[in-house]
């Protein structure tokens, strides 16, 4: 699975900079939740 950075996502989807911090927080939270699920099901990453 390939991941892109928040900056790449913002550029690709033409997201304005005023919500850039929100996207960073949201993406990092989702990443943490995803890793928690992977750990719960013993899936290596």
PDB file of N, CA and C in Angstrom:
ATOM      1  N   UNK A   1       0.843  -1.164   0.000  1.00  0.00           N
ATOM      2  CA  UNK A   1       0.000   0.000   0.000  1.00  0.00           C
ATOM      3  C   UNK A   1       0.894   1.235   0.000  1.00  0.00           C
ATOM      4  N   UNK A   2       0.648   2.114  -0.924  1.00  0.00           N
ATOM      5  CA  UNK A   2       1.432   3.344  -1.009  1.00  0.00           C
ATOM      6  C   UNK A   2       0.699   4.469  -0.292  1.00  0.00           C
ATOM      7  N   UNK A   3       1.469   5.262   0.421  1.00  0.00           N
ATOM      8  CA  UNK A   3       0.913   6.409   1.122  1.00  0.00           C
ATOM      9  C   UNK A   3       1.470   7.680   0.511  1.00  0.00           C
ATOM     10  N   UNK A   4       0.696   8.751   0.583  1.00  0.00           N
ATOM     11  CA  UNK A   4       1.182  10.051   0.138  1.00  0.00           C
ATOM     12  C   UNK A   4       1.194  10.978   1.344  1.00  0.00           C
ATOM     13  N   UNK A   5       2.016  11.995   1.268  1.00  0.00           N
ATOM     14  CA  UNK A   5       2.083  12.950   2.367  1.00  0.00           C
ATOM     15  C   UNK A   5       0.863  13.875   2.327  1.00  0.00           C
ATOM     16  N   UNK A   6       0.652  14.562   3.427  1.00  0.00           N
ATOM     17  CA  UNK A   6      -0.451  15.518   3.497  1.00  0.00           C
ATOM     18  C   UNK A   6      -0.255  16.625   2.466  1.00  0.00           C
ATOM     19  N   UNK A   7       1.004  17.059   2.307  1.00  0.00           N
ATOM     20  CA  UNK A   7       1.293  18.102   1.326  1.00  0.00           C
ATOM     21  C   UNK A   7       0.951  17.631  -0.088  1.00  0.00           C
ATOM     22  N   UNK A   8       1.271  16.376  -0.408  1.00  0.00           N
ATOM     23  CA  UNK A   8       0.943  15.835  -1.726  1.00  0.00           C
ATOM     24  C   UNK A   8      -0.573  15.756  -1.922  1.00  0.00           C
ATOM     25  N   UNK A   9      -1.281  15.345  -0.881  1.00  0.00           N
ATOM     26  CA  UNK A   9      -2.739  15.273  -0.954  1.00  0.00           C
ATOM     27  C   UNK A   9      -3.328  16.655  -1.192  1.00  0.00           C
ATOM     28  N   UNK A  10      -2.837  17.645  -0.428  1.00  0.00           N
ATOM     29  CA  UNK A  10      -3.345  19.009  -0.560  1.00  0.00           C
ATOM     30  C   UNK A  10      -3.098  19.553  -1.962  1.00  0.00           C
ATOM     31  N   UNK A  11      -1.920  19.287  -2.496  1.00  0.00           N
ATOM     32  CA  UNK A  11      -1.604  19.766  -3.844  1.00  0.00           C
ATOM     33  C   UNK A  11      -2.468  19.057  -4.896  1.00  0.00           C
ATOM     34  N   UNK A  12      -2.640  17.757  -4.736  1.00  0.00           N
ATOM     35  CA  UNK A  12      -3.406  16.976  -5.702  1.00  0.00           C
ATOM     36  C   UNK A  12      -4.869  17.407  -5.741  1.00  0.00           C
ATOM     37  N   UNK A  13      -5.428  17.698  -4.568  1.00  0.00           N
ATOM     38  CA  UNK A  13      -6.852  18.022  -4.476  1.00  0.00           C
ATOM     39  C   UNK A  13      -7.098  19.524  -4.333  1.00  0.00           C
ATOM     40  N   UNK A  14      -6.035  20.299  -4.534  1.00  0.00           N
ATOM     41  CA  UNK A  14      -6.109  21.767  -4.490  1.00  0.00           C
ATOM     42  C   UNK A  14      -6.778  22.271  -3.211  1.00  0.00           C
ATOM     43  N   UNK A  15      -6.306  21.736  -2.096  1.00  0.00           N
ATOM     44  CA  UNK A  15      -6.832  22.136  -0.798  1.00  0.00           C
ATOM     45  C   UNK A  15      -6.137  23.424  -0.377  1.00  0.00           C
ATOM     46  N   UNK A  16      -6.923  24.397   0.052  1.00  0.00           N
ATOM     47  CA  UNK A  16      -6.333  25.668   0.461  1.00  0.00           C
ATOM     48  C   UNK A  16      -5.564  25.496   1.769  1.00  0.00           C
ATOM     49  N   UNK A  17      -4.605  26.400   2.022  1.00  0.00           N
ATOM     50  CA  UNK A  17      -3.701  26.248   3.159  1.00  0.00           C
ATOM     51  C   UNK A  17      -4.375  26.465   4.505  1.00  0.00           C
ATOM     52  N   UNK A  18      -5.537  27.143   4.554  1.00  0.00           N
ATOM     53  CA  UNK A  18      -6.148  27.409   5.853  1.00  0.00           C
ATOM     54  C   UNK A  18      -6.646  26.149   6.553  1.00  0.00           C
ATOM     55  N   UNK A  19      -6.863  25.060   5.810  1.00  0.00           N
ATOM     56  CA  UNK A  19      -7.264  23.822   6.473  1.00  0.00           C
ATOM     57  C   UNK A  19      -6.135  22.792   6.473  1.00  0.00           C
ATOM     58  N   UNK A  20      -4.947  23.225   6.083  1.00  0.00           N
ATOM     59  CA  UNK A  20      -3.810  22.306   6.020  1.00  0.00           C
ATOM     60  C   UNK A  20      -3.529  21.681   7.393  1.00  0.00           C
ATOM     61  N   UNK A  21      -3.568  22.479   8.446  1.00  0.00           N
ATOM     62  CA  UNK A  21      -3.337  21.961   9.792  1.00  0.00           C
ATOM     63  C   UNK A  21      -4.390  20.948  10.192  1.00  0.00           C
ATOM     64  N   UNK A  22      -5.639  21.213   9.810  1.00  0.00           N
ATOM     65  CA  UNK A  22      -6.723  20.275  10.090  1.00  0.00           C
ATOM     66  C   UNK A  22      -6.480  18.941   9.383  1.00  0.00           C
ATOM     67  N   UNK A  23      -6.054  19.008   8.134  1.00  0.00           N
ATOM     68  CA  UNK A  23      -5.773  17.782   7.390  1.00  0.00           C
ATOM     69  C   UNK A  23      -4.645  16.995   8.037  1.00  0.00           C
ATOM     70  N   UNK A  24      -3.615  17.702   8.482  1.00  0.00           N
ATOM     71  CA  UNK A  24      -2.490  17.031   9.138  1.00  0.00           C
ATOM     72  C   UNK A  24      -2.966  16.297  10.383  1.00  0.00           C
ATOM     73  N   UNK A  25      -3.730  16.984  11.215  1.00  0.00           N
ATOM     74  CA  UNK A  25      -4.236  16.363  12.440  1.00  0.00           C
ATOM     75  C   UNK A  25      -5.138  15.181  12.130  1.00  0.00           C
ATOM     76  N   UNK A  26      -6.015  15.347  11.148  1.00  0.00           N
ATOM     77  CA  UNK A  26      -6.943  14.287  10.784  1.00  0.00           C
ATOM     78  C   UNK A  26      -6.211  13.076  10.230  1.00  0.00           C
ATOM     79  N   UNK A  27      -5.244  13.308   9.360  1.00  0.00           N
ATOM     80  CA  UNK A  27      -4.493  12.203   8.756  1.00  0.00           C
ATOM     81  C   UNK A  27      -3.667  11.457   9.809  1.00  0.00           C
ATOM     82  N   UNK A  28      -3.051  12.197  10.707  1.00  0.00           N
ATOM     83  CA  UNK A  28      -2.241  11.554  11.745  1.00  0.00           C
ATOM     84  C   UNK A  28      -3.111  10.749  12.697  1.00  0.00           C
ATOM     85  N   UNK A  29      -4.285  11.256  13.004  1.00  0.00           N
ATOM     86  CA  UNK A  29      -5.210  10.519  13.865  1.00  0.00           C
ATOM     87  C   UNK A  29      -5.663   9.236  13.179  1.00  0.00           C
ATOM     88  N   UNK A  30      -6.015   9.330  11.918  1.00  0.00           N
ATOM     89  CA  UNK A  30      -6.438   8.149  11.161  1.00  0.00           C
ATOM     90  C   UNK A  30      -5.304   7.138  11.062  1.00  0.00           C
ATOM     91  N   UNK A  31      -4.088   7.630  10.874  1.00  0.00           N
ATOM     92  CA  UNK A  31      -2.931   6.742  10.794  1.00  0.00           C
ATOM     93  C   UNK A  31      -2.743   5.998  12.113  1.00  0.00           C
ATOM     94  N   UNK A  32      -2.873   6.694  13.227  1.00  0.00           N
ATOM     95  CA  UNK A  32      -2.744   6.056  14.535  1.00  0.00           C
ATOM     96  C   UNK A  32      -3.823   5.004  14.750  1.00  0.00           C
ATOM     97  N   UNK A  33      -5.052   5.319  14.352  1.00  0.00           N
ATOM     98  CA  UNK A  33      -6.147   4.358  14.498  1.00  0.00           C
ATOM     99  C   UNK A  33      -5.924   3.135  13.614  1.00  0.00           C
ATOM    100  N   UNK A  34      -5.418   3.345  12.407  1.00  0.00           N
ATOM    101  CA  UNK A  34      -5.140   2.245  11.493  1.00  0.00           C
ATOM    102  C   UNK A  34      -4.059   1.332  12.072  1.00  0.00           C
ATOM    103  N   UNK A  35      -3.004   1.933  12.624  1.00  0.00           N
ATOM    104  CA  UNK A  35      -1.935   1.140  13.223  1.00  0.00           C
ATOM    105  C   UNK A  35      -2.443   0.357  14.432  1.00  0.00           C
ATOM    106  N   UNK A  36      -3.350   0.961  15.195  1.00  0.00           N
ATOM    107  CA  UNK A  36      -3.933   0.261  16.338  1.00  0.00           C
ATOM    108  C   UNK A  36      -4.684  -0.980  15.874  1.00  0.00           C
ATOM    109  N   UNK A  37      -5.449  -0.849  14.790  1.00  0.00           N
ATOM    110  CA  UNK A  37      -6.161  -2.008  14.244  1.00  0.00           C
ATOM    111  C   UNK A  37      -5.200  -3.076  13.735  1.00  0.00           C
ATOM    112  N   UNK A  38      -4.144  -2.652  13.057  1.00  0.00           N
ATOM    113  CA  UNK A  38      -3.160  -3.619  12.568  1.00  0.00           C
ATOM    114  C   UNK A  38      -2.519  -4.376  13.730  1.00  0.00           C
ATOM    115  N   UNK A  39      -2.200  -3.656  14.802  1.00  0.00           N
ATOM    116  CA  UNK A  39      -1.622  -4.303  15.988  1.00  0.00           C
ATOM    117  C   UNK A  39      -2.626  -5.260  16.623  1.00  0.00           C
ATOM    118  N   UNK A  40      -3.884  -4.851  16.704  1.00  0.00           N
ATOM    119  CA  UNK A  40      -4.925  -5.673  17.319  1.00  0.00           C
ATOM    120  C   UNK A  40      -5.069  -7.009  16.591  1.00  0.00           C
ATOM    121  N   UNK A  41      -5.018  -6.961  15.273  1.00  0.00           N
ATOM    122  CA  UNK A  41      -5.169  -8.189  14.486  1.00  0.00           C
ATOM    123  C   UNK A  41      -3.831  -8.844  14.149  1.00  0.00           C
ATOM    124  N   UNK A  42      -2.760  -8.370  14.795  1.00  0.00           N
ATOM    125  CA  UNK A  42      -1.422  -8.936  14.601  1.00  0.00           C
ATOM    126  C   UNK A  42      -1.007  -8.932  13.135  1.00  0.00           C
ATOM    127  N   UNK A  43      -1.271  -7.860  12.439  1.00  0.00           N
ATOM    128  CA  UNK A  43      -0.871  -7.706  11.046  1.00  0.00           C
ATOM    129  C   UNK A  43       0.392  -6.866  11.016  1.00  0.00           C
ATOM    130  N   UNK A  44       1.434  -7.405  10.434  1.00  0.00           N
ATOM    131  CA  UNK A  44       2.704  -6.683  10.392  1.00  0.00           C
ATOM    132  C   UNK A  44       2.662  -5.580   9.333  1.00  0.00           C
ATOM    133  N   UNK A  45       3.306  -4.477   9.641  1.00  0.00           N
ATOM    134  CA  UNK A  45       3.383  -3.349   8.713  1.00  0.00           C
ATOM    135  C   UNK A  45       4.771  -2.812   8.672  1.00  0.00           C
TER     136      UNK A  45
END
